[in-house]
Short mmCIF file of C-alpha atoms in Angstrom, two decimals:
data_model
loop_
_atom_site.label_atom_id
_atom_site.label_comp_id
_atom_site.label_asym_id
_atom_site.label_seq_id
_atom_site.Cartn_x
_atom_site.Cartn_y
_atom_site.Cartn_z
CA MET A 290 -9.51 2.03 -10.61
CA VAL A 291 -8.67 -1.26 -8.97
CA GLU A 292 -10.46 -4.31 -10.33
CA GLY A 293 -12.27 -6.13 -7.53
CA MET A 294 -10.97 -6.62 -4.02
CA LYS A 295 -7.48 -7.49 -2.85
CA SER A 296 -6.12 -9.05 0.32
CA ALA A 297 -3.76 -7.06 2.54
CA LYS A 298 -1.01 -9.50 1.51
CA ASP A 299 -1.62 -8.73 -2.20
CA VAL A 300 -1.59 -4.97 -1.60
CA LEU A 301 1.65 -5.14 0.40
CA LYS A 302 3.31 -7.31 -2.26
CA SER A 303 2.36 -4.86 -5.01
CA MET A 304 3.40 -1.89 -2.87
CA ARG A 305 6.86 -3.40 -2.29
CA LYS A 306 7.27 -4.22 -6.00
CA HIS A 307 6.51 -0.67 -7.11
CA ALA A 308 8.63 0.85 -4.34
CA ARG A 309 11.65 -1.30 -5.32
CA ARG A 310 11.23 -0.26 -8.95
CA LEU A 311 11.58 3.39 -7.88
CA GLY A 312 14.38 2.81 -5.36
CA TYR A 313 12.15 3.26 -2.28
CA THR A 314 11.57 1.06 0.76
CA VAL A 315 8.42 -0.04 2.56
CA GLU A 316 8.23 -0.32 6.34
CA SER A 317 5.61 -0.94 8.98
CA ILE A 318 5.17 1.67 11.71
CA PRO A 319 5.21 -0.28 14.98
CA GLY A 320 2.56 0.62 17.52
CA ARG A 321 0.31 2.36 15.00
CA GLY A 322 -3.07 1.15 13.83
CA LYS A 323 -5.90 -0.26 15.90
CA GLY A 324 -6.31 -3.91 16.76
CA SER A 325 -5.15 -6.11 13.92
CA HIS A 326 -4.68 -3.15 11.55
CA SER A 327 -1.21 -1.87 10.67
CA ILE A 328 0.19 1.23 9.00
CA TRP A 329 2.75 0.88 6.20
CA VAL A 330 4.85 3.72 4.76
CA VAL A 331 6.92 4.22 1.61
CA LEU A 332 10.28 5.86 2.34
CA ASP A 333 12.83 7.42 0.00
CA ALA A 334 16.60 6.83 0.30
CA ASP A 335 16.86 9.57 2.95
CA GLY A 336 14.11 8.02 5.09
CA LYS A 337 11.54 10.68 4.18
CA GLU A 338 7.96 9.41 4.14
CA LEU A 339 6.40 9.60 0.68
CA GLY A 340 3.09 7.86 1.36
CA ARG A 341 1.22 5.61 3.79
CA ILE A 342 -1.63 3.14 3.86
CA GLY A 343 -3.48 1.11 6.47
CA LEU A 344 -3.88 -2.64 6.05
CA THR A 345 -6.07 -5.15 7.84
CA GLY A 346 -4.47 -7.99 9.76
CA HIS A 347 -7.02 -10.66 8.90
CA SER A 348 -6.88 -13.13 6.06
CA GLY A 349 -9.09 -12.80 3.02
CA ASP A 350 -9.96 -9.84 0.84
CA MET A 351 -10.40 -6.33 2.15
CA SER A 352 -13.59 -4.52 1.21
CA HIS A 353 -13.69 -2.71 -2.12
CA THR A 354 -13.79 0.62 -0.23
CA VAL A 355 -10.60 -0.14 1.72
CA THR A 356 -8.85 -1.55 -1.34
CA ARG A 357 -9.71 1.52 -3.42
CA SER A 358 -8.70 3.87 -0.60
CA ASN A 359 -5.26 2.25 -0.42
CA GLU A 360 -4.86 2.49 -4.18
CA GLN A 361 -5.77 6.19 -4.15
CA ALA A 362 -3.39 6.93 -1.28
CA LEU A 363 -0.37 5.88 -3.34
CA GLU A 364 -1.61 6.74 -6.83
CA GLY A 365 0.42 9.96 -6.94
CA LEU A 366 3.57 7.99 -6.16
CA PHE A 367 3.12 4.80 -8.20
CA GLY A 368 0.77 5.96 -10.95
CA LYS A 369 -2.85 5.36 -11.85
CA GLY A 370 -3.94 1.74 -11.56
CA TRP A 371 -0.73 0.68 -9.77
CA LEU A 372 -2.52 -2.00 -7.76
CA ASP A 373 -3.53 -3.95 -10.88
CA LYS A 374 -0.13 -3.77 -12.58
#
């Protein structure tokens, strides 16, 4: 389980790092999400979506609930505790 809260910037940075390690890419889906929120997906080499998360567009830490939800959404892809590695 993730330790504490993370900012959207921290989550995206970690997501990109783990995706690169596995040969995947990370992209934003334009026009998705409400207000300042955005949807980010992990894609394999063929462009197939492997996972997605929603990130807030404001500065500062996301709530523990949102941070944990994002970690769980990609746990099957990146492994348990990926957000703290």
